PDB file of C-alpha atoms in Angstrom:
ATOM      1  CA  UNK A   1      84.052  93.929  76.895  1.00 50.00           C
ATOM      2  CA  UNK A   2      82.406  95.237  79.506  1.00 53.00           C
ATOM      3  CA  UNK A   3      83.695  97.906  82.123  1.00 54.00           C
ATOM      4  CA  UNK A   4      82.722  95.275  84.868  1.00 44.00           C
ATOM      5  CA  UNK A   5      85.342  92.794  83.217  1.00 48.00           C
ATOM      6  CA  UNK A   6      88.102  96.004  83.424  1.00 52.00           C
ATOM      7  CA  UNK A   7      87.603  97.135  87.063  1.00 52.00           C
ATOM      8  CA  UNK A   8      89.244  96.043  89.781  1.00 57.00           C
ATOM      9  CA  UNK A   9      85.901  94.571  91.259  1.00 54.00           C
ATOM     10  CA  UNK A  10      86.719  91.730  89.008  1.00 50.00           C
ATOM     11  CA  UNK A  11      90.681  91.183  90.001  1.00 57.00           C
ATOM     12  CA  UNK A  12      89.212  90.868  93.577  1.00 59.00           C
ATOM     13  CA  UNK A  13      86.788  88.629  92.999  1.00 55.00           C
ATOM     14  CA  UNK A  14      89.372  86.813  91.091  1.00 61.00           C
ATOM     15  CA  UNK A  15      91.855  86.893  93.662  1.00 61.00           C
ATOM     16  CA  UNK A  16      88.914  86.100  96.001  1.00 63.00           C
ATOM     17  CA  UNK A  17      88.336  82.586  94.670  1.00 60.00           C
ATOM     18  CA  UNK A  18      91.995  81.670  93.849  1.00 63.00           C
ATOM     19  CA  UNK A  19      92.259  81.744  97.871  1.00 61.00           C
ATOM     20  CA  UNK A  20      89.220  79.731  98.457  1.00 62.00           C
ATOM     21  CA  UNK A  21      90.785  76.927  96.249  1.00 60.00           C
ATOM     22  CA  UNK A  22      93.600  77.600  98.063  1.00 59.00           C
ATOM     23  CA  UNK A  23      92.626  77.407 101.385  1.00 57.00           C
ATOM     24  CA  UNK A  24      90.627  74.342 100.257  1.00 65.00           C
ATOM     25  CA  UNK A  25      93.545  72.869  99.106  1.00 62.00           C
ATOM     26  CA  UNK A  26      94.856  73.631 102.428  1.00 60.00           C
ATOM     27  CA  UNK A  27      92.314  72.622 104.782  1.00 61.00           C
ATOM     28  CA  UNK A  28      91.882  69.229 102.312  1.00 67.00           C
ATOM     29  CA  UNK A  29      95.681  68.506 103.105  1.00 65.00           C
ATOM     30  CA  UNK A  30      95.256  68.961 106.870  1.00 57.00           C
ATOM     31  CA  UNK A  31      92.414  66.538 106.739  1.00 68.00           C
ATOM     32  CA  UNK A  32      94.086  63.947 104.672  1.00 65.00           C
ATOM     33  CA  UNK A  33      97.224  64.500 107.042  1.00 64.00           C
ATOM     34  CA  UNK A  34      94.474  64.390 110.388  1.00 68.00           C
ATOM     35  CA  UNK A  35      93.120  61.166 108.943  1.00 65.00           C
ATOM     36  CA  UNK A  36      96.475  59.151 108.647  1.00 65.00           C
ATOM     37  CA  UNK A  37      97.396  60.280 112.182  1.00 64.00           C
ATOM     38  CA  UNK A  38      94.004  58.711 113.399  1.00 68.00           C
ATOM     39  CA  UNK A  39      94.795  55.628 111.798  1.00 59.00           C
ATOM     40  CA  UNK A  40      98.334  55.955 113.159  1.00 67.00           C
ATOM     41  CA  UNK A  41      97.529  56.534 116.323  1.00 62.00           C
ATOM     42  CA  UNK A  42      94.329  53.358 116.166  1.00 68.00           C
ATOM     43  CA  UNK A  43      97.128  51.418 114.959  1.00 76.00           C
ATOM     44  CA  UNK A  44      99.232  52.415 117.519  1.00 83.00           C
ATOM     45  CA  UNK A  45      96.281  51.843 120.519  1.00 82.00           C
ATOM     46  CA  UNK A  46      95.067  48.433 119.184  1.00 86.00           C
ATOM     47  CA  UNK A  47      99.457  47.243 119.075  1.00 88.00           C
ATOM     48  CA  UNK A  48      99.124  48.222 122.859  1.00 89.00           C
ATOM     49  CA  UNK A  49      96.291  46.668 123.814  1.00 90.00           C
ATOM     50  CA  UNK A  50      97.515  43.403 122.108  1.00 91.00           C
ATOM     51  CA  UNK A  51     100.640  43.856 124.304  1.00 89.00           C
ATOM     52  CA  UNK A  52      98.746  44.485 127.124  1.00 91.00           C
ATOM     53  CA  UNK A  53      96.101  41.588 126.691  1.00 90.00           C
ATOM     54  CA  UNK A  54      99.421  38.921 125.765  1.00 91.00           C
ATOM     55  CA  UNK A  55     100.880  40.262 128.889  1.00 91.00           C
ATOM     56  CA  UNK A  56      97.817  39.164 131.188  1.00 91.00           C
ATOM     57  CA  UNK A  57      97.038  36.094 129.350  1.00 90.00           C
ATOM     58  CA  UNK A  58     100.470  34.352 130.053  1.00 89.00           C
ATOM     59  CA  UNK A  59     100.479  35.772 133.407  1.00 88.00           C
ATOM     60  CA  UNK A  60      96.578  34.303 133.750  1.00 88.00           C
ATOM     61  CA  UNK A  61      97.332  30.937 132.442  1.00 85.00           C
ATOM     62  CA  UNK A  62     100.835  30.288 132.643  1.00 84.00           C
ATOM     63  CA  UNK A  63     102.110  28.322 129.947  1.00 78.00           C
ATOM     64  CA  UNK A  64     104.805  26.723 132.298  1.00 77.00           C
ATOM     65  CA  UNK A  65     103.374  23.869 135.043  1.00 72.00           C
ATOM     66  CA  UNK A  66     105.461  25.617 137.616  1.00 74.00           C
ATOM     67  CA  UNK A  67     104.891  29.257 136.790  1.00 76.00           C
ATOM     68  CA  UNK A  68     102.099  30.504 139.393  1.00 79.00           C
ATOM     69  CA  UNK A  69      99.575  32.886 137.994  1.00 82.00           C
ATOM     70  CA  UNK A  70      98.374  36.344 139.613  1.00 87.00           C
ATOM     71  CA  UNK A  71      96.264  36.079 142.392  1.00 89.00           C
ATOM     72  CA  UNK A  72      92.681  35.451 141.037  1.00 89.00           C
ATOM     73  CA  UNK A  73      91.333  39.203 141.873  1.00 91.00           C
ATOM     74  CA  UNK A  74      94.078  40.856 139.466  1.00 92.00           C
ATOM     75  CA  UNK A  75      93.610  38.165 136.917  1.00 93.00           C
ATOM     76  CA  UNK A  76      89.934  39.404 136.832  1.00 94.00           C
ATOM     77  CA  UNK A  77      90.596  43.531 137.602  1.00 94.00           C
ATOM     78  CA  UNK A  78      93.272  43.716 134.747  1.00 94.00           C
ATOM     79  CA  UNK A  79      90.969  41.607 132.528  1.00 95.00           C
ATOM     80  CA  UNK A  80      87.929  43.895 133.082  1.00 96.00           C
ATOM     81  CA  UNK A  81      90.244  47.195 132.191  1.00 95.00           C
ATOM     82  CA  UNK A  82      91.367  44.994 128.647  1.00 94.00           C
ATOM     83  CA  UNK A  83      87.896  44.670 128.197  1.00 94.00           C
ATOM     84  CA  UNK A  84      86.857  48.493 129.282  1.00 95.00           C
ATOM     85  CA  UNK A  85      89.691  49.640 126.545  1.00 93.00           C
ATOM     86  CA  UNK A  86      88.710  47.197 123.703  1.00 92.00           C
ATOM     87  CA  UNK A  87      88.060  48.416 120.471  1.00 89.00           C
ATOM     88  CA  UNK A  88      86.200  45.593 118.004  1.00 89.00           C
ATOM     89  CA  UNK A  89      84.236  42.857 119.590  1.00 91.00           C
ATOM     90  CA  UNK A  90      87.428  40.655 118.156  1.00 91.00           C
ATOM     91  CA  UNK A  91      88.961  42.584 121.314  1.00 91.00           C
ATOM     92  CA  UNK A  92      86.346  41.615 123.836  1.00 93.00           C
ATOM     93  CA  UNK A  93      85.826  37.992 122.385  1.00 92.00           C
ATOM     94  CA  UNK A  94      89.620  37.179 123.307  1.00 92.00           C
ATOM     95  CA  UNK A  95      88.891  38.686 126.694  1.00 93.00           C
ATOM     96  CA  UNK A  96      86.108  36.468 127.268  1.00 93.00           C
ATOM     97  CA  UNK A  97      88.141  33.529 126.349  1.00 92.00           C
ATOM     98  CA  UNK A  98      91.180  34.033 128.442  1.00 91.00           C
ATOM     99  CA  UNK A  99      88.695  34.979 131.229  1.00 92.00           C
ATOM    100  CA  UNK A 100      86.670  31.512 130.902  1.00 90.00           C
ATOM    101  CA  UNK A 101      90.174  29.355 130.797  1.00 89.00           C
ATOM    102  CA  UNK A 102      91.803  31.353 133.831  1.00 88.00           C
ATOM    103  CA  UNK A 103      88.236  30.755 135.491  1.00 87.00           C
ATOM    104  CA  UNK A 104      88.067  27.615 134.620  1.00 82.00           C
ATOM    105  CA  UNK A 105      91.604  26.394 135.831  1.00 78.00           C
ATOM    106  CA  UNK A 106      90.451  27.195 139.097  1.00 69.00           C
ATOM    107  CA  UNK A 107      88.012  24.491 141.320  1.00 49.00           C
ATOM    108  CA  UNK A 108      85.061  25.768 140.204  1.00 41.00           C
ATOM    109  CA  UNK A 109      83.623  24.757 144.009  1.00 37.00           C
ATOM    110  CA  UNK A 110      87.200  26.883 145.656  1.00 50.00           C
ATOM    111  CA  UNK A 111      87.257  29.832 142.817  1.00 41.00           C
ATOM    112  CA  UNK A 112      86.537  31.802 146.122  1.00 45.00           C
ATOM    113  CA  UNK A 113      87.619  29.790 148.537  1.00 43.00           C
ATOM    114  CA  UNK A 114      91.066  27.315 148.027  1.00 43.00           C
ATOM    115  CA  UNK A 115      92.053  29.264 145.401  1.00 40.00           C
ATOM    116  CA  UNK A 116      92.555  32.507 147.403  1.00 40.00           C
ATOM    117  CA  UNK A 117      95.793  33.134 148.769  1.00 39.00           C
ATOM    118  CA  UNK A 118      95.972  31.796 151.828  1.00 40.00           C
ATOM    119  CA  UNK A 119      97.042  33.761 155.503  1.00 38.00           C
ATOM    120  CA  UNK A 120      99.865  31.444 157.981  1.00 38.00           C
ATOM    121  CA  UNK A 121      96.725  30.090 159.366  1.00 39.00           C
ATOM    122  CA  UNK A 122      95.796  28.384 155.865  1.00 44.00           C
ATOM    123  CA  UNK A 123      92.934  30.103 156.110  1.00 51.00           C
ATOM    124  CA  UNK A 124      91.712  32.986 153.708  1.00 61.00           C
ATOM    125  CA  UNK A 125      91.688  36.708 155.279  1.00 72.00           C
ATOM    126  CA  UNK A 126      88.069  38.814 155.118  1.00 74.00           C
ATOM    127  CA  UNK A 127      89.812  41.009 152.449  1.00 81.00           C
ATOM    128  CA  UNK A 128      91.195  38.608 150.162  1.00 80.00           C
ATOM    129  CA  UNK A 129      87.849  36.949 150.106  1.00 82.00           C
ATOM    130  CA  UNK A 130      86.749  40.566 149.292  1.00 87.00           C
ATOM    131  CA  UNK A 131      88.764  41.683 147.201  1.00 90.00           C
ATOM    132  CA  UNK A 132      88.004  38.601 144.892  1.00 89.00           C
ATOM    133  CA  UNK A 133      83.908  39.365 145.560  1.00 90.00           C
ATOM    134  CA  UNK A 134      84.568  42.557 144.129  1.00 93.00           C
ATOM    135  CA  UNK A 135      86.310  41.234 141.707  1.00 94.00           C
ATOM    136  CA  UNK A 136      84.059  39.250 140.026  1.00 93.00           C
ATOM    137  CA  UNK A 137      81.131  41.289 140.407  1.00 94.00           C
ATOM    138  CA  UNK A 138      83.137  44.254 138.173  1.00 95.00           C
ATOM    139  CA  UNK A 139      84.159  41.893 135.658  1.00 94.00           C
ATOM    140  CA  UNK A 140      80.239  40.496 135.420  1.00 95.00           C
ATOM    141  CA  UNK A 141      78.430  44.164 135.829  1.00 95.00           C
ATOM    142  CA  UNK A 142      81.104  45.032 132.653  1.00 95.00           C
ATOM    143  CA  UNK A 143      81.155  42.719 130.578  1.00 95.00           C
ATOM    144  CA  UNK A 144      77.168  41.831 131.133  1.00 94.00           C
ATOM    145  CA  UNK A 145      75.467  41.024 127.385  1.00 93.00           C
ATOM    146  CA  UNK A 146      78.893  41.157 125.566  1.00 94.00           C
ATOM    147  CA  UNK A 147      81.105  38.767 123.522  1.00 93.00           C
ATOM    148  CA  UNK A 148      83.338  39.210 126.517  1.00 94.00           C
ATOM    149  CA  UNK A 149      80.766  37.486 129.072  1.00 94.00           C
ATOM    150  CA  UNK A 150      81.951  34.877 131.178  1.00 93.00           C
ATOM    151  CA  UNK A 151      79.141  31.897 132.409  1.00 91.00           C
ATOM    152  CA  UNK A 152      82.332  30.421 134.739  1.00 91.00           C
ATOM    153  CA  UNK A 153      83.026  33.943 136.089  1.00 93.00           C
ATOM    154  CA  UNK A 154      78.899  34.236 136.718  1.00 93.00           C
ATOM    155  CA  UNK A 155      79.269  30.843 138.487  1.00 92.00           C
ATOM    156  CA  UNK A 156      81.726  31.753 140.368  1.00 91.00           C
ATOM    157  CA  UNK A 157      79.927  35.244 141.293  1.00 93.00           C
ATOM    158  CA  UNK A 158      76.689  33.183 142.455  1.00 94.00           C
ATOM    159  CA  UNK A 159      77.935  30.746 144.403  1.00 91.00           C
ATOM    160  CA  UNK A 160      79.865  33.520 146.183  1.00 91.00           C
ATOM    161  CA  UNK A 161      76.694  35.374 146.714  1.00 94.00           C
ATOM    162  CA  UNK A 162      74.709  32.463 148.021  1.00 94.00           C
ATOM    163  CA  UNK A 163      77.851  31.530 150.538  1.00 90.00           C
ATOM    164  CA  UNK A 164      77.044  35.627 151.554  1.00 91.00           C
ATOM    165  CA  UNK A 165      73.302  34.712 152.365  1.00 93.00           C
ATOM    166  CA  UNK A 166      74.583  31.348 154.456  1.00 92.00           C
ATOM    167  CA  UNK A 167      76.523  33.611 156.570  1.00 89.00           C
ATOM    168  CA  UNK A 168      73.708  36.500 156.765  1.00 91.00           C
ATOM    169  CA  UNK A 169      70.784  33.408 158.041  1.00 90.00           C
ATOM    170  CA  UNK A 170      72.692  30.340 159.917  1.00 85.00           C
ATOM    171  CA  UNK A 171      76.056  29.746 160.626  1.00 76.00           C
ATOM    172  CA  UNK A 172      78.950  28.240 158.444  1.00 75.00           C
ATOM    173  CA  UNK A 173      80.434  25.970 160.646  1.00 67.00           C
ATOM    174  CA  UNK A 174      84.351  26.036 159.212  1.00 54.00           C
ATOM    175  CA  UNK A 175      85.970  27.825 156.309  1.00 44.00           C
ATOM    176  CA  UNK A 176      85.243  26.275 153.121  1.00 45.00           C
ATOM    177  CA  UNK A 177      88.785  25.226 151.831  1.00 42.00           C
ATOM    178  CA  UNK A 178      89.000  23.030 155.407  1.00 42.00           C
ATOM    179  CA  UNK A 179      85.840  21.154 155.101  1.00 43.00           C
ATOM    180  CA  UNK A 180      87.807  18.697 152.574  1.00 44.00           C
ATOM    181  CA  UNK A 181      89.913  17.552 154.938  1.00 44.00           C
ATOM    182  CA  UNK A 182      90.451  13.670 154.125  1.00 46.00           C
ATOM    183  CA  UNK A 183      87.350  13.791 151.892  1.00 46.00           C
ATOM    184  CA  UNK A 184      87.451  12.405 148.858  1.00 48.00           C
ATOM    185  CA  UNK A 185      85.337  16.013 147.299  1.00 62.00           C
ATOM    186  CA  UNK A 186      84.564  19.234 149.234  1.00 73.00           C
ATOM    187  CA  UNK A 187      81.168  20.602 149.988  1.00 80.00           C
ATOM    188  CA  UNK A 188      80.170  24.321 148.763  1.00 86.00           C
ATOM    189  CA  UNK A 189      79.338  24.878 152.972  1.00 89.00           C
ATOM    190  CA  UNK A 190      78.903  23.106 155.967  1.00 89.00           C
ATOM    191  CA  UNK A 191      76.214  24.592 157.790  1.00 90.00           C
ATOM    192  CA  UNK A 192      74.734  24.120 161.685  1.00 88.00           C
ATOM    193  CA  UNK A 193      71.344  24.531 162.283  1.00 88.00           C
ATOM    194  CA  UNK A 194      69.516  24.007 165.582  1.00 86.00           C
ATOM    195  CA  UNK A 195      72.683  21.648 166.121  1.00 86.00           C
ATOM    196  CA  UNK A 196      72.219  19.560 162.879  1.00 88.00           C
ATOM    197  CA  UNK A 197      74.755  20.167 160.194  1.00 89.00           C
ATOM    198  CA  UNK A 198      73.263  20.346 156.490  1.00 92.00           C
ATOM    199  CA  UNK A 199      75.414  20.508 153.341  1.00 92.00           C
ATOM    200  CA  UNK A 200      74.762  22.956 151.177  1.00 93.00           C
ATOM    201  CA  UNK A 201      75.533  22.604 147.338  1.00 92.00           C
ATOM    202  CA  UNK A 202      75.003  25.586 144.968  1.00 93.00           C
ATOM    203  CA  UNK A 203      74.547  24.851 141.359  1.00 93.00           C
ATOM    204  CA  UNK A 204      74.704  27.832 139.200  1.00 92.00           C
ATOM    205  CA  UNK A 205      72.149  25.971 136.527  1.00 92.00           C
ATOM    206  CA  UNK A 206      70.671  28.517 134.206  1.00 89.00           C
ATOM    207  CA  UNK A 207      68.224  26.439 132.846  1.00 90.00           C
ATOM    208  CA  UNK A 208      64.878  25.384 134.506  1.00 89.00           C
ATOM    209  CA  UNK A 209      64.121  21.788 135.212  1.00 88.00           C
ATOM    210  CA  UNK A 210      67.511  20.546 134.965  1.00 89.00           C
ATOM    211  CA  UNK A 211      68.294  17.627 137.136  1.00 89.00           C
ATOM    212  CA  UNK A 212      71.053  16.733 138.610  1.00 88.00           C
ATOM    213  CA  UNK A 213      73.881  14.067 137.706  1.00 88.00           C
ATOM    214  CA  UNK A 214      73.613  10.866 139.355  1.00 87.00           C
ATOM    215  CA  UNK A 215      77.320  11.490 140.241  1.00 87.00           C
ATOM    216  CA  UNK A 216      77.000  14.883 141.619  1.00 87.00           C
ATOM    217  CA  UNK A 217      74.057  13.236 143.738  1.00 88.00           C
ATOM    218  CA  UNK A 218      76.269  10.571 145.252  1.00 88.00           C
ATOM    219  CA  UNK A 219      78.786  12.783 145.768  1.00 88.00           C
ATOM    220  CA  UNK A 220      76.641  14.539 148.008  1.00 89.00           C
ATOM    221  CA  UNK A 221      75.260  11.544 149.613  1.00 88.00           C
ATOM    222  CA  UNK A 222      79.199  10.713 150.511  1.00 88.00           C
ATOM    223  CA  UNK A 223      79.669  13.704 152.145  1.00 87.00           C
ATOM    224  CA  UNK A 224      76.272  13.443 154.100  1.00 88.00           C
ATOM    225  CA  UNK A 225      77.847  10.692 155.048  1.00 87.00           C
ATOM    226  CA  UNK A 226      81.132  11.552 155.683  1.00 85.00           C
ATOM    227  CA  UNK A 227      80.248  14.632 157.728  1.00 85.00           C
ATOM    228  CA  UNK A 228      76.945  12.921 159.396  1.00 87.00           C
ATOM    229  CA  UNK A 229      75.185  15.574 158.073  1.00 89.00           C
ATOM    230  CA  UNK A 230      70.916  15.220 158.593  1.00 89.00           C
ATOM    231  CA  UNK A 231      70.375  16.760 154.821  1.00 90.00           C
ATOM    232  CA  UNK A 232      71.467  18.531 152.229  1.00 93.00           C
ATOM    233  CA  UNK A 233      70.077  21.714 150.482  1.00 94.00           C
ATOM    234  CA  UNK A 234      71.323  21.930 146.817  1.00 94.00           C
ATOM    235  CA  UNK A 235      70.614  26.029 145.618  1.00 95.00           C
ATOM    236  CA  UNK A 236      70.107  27.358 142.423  1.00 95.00           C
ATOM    237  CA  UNK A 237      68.993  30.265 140.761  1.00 95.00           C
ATOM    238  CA  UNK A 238      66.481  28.338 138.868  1.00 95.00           C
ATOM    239  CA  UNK A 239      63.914  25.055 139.737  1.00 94.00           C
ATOM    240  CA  UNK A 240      65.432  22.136 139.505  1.00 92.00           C
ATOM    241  CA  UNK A 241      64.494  19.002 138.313  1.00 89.00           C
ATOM    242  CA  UNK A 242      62.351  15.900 140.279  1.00 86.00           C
ATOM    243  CA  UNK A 243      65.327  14.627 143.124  1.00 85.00           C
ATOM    244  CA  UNK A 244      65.282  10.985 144.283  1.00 78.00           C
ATOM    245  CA  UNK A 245      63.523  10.401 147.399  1.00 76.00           C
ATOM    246  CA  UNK A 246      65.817   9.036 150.583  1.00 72.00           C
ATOM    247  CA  UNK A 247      64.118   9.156 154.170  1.00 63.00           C
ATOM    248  CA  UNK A 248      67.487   8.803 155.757  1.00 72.00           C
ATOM    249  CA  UNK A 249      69.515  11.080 153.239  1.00 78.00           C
ATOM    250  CA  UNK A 250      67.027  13.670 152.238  1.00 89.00           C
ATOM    251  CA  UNK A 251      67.837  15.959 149.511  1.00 91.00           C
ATOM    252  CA  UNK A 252      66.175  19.632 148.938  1.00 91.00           C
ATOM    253  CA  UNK A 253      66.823  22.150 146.366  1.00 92.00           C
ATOM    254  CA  UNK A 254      65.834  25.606 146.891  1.00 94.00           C
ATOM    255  CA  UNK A 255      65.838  28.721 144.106  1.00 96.00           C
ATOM    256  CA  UNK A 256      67.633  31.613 145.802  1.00 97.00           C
ATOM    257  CA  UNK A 257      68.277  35.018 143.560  1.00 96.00           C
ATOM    258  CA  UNK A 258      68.950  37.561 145.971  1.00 95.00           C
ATOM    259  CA  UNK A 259      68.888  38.861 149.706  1.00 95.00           C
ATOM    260  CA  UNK A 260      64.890  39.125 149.079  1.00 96.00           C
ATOM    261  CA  UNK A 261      65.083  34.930 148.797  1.00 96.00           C
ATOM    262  CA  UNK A 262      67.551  34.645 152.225  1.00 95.00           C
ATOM    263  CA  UNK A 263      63.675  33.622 154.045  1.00 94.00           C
ATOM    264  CA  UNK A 264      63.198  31.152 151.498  1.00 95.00           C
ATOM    265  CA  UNK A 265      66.934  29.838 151.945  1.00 94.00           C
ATOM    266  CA  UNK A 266      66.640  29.884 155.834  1.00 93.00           C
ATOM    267  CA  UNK A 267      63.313  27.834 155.798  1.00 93.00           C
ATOM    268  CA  UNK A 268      64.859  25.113 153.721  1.00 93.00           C
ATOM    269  CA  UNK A 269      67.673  24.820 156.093  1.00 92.00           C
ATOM    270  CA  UNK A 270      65.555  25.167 159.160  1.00 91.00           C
ATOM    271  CA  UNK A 271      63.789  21.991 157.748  1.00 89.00           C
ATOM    272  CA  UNK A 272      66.903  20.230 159.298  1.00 87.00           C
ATOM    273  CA  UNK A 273      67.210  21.776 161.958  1.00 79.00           C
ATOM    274  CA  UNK A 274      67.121  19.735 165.551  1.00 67.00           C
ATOM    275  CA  UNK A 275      67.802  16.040 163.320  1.00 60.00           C
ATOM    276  CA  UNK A 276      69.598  13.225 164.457  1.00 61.00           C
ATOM    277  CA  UNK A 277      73.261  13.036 162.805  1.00 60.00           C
ATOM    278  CA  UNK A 278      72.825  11.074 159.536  1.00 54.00           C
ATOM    279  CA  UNK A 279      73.493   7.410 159.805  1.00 53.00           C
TER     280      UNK A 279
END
């Protein structure tokens, strides 16, 4: 045997690697013990978001006729931070769905209008109509490209937008949510221009060349007449398809996008402008 195998140099070295399996032993443990709490603890955070999401969802579409729902801007605030916090796109899918129902339980023409709630004059305040603006352009920026995206909340965000260019180039003659008084449907806007009113429907089409339904048309053609309106302007963010041809009930559509299309949205209107009332 050699007088290596006798010295101490070898007891150290020895004791040396009977504490590396130690502290391997050691440090494995920990991790196996770090692990479990991770899970724990994802367990734990997916149970509360569950809770949380079940807690909006009844209070976004009540399962009761009678029980109100939050005001539309909290529905859509609380159901952008559910979808901020998800986890899995399981998460984020059943935050897209709630969102689409609770959107879609609204008018789709009064999501930012009727459905606000209203001030003692029954009309909508500046900041409600705000807040929900805000609202739904959070919940679209966030949830953009997702399983979570919503095409009613988009809708909703457009037509909003395009009632902000009506007010930025002519004026809205009354609040939306009173223009249905003893109408059979409501227009998106009732506009005056050079002393003509013009009715202004926004369809939130996304795909190019659509045309219109016969029904929405004569809808609009009641309300022309109805509110002796010379025209209408229908506005969408894409081209529309061919519209019938009516001297005496004329029909536009225009493509409108953003602020940098408010000329283009003002010209179509002005087309009206200084017309006889509709007959």
């Amino acid at each position: 045997m050699s007088d290596f195998a006798k010295s101490p140099g070898l007891a150290g070295v020895c004791a040396l690697v009977a504490a590396s399996l130690a502290l391997w032993g050691i440090m494995r443990q920990v991790e196996v013990a770090r692990h479990a709490q991770r899970l724990q603890q994802i367990s734990e955070a997916r149970r509360a978001w569950w809770s949380s999401f079940e807690w909006v969802a009844a209070r976004a579409v009540p399962a009761k006729s009678d029980d109100l729902p939050l005001p539309y801007d909290v529905i859509l605030s609380s159901l952008t931070a559910l979808y901020e916090s998800a986890t899995d796109p399981v998460q984020q899918r059943a935050v897209g769905a709630i969102t689409d129902v609770a959107s879609e339980m609204l008018d789709s023409k009064d999501a930012v209008g009727d459905e606000l709630p209203a001030s003692e004059s029954g009309s909508t305040t500046p900041s409600q109509e705000r807040r929900v603006l805000e609202a739904l352009r959070a919940y679209s920026a966030a949830t953009a490209n997702s399983p979570a995206e919503s095409a009613a909340v988009d809708a909703q965000l457009y037509e909003a937008n395009v009632m902000e260019a009506l007010q930025r180039v002519t004026q809205i003659e009354q609040p939306i949510h009173e223009l249905g008084a003893g109408y059979a449907m409501r227009p998106d806007a009732l506009v005056t221009v050079r002393g003509a009113r013009v009715i202004v429907d926004v369809k939130a089409y996304t795909q190019r060349g659509r045309k219109i339904p016969l029904q929405a048309l004569n809808q609009i053609v009641h309300l022309m007449e109805a509110s002796r309106a010379a025209g209408a302007v229908i506005v969408a963010p894409v081209p529309l398809g061919e519209l019938p041809q009516d001297t005496r009930r004329p029909i536009r559509s225009v493509v409108w996008n953003s602020p940098a299309d408010d000329q283009i949205l003002s010209a179509a209107l002005d087309d009206f402008g200084g017309a006889p009332p509709g007959p």
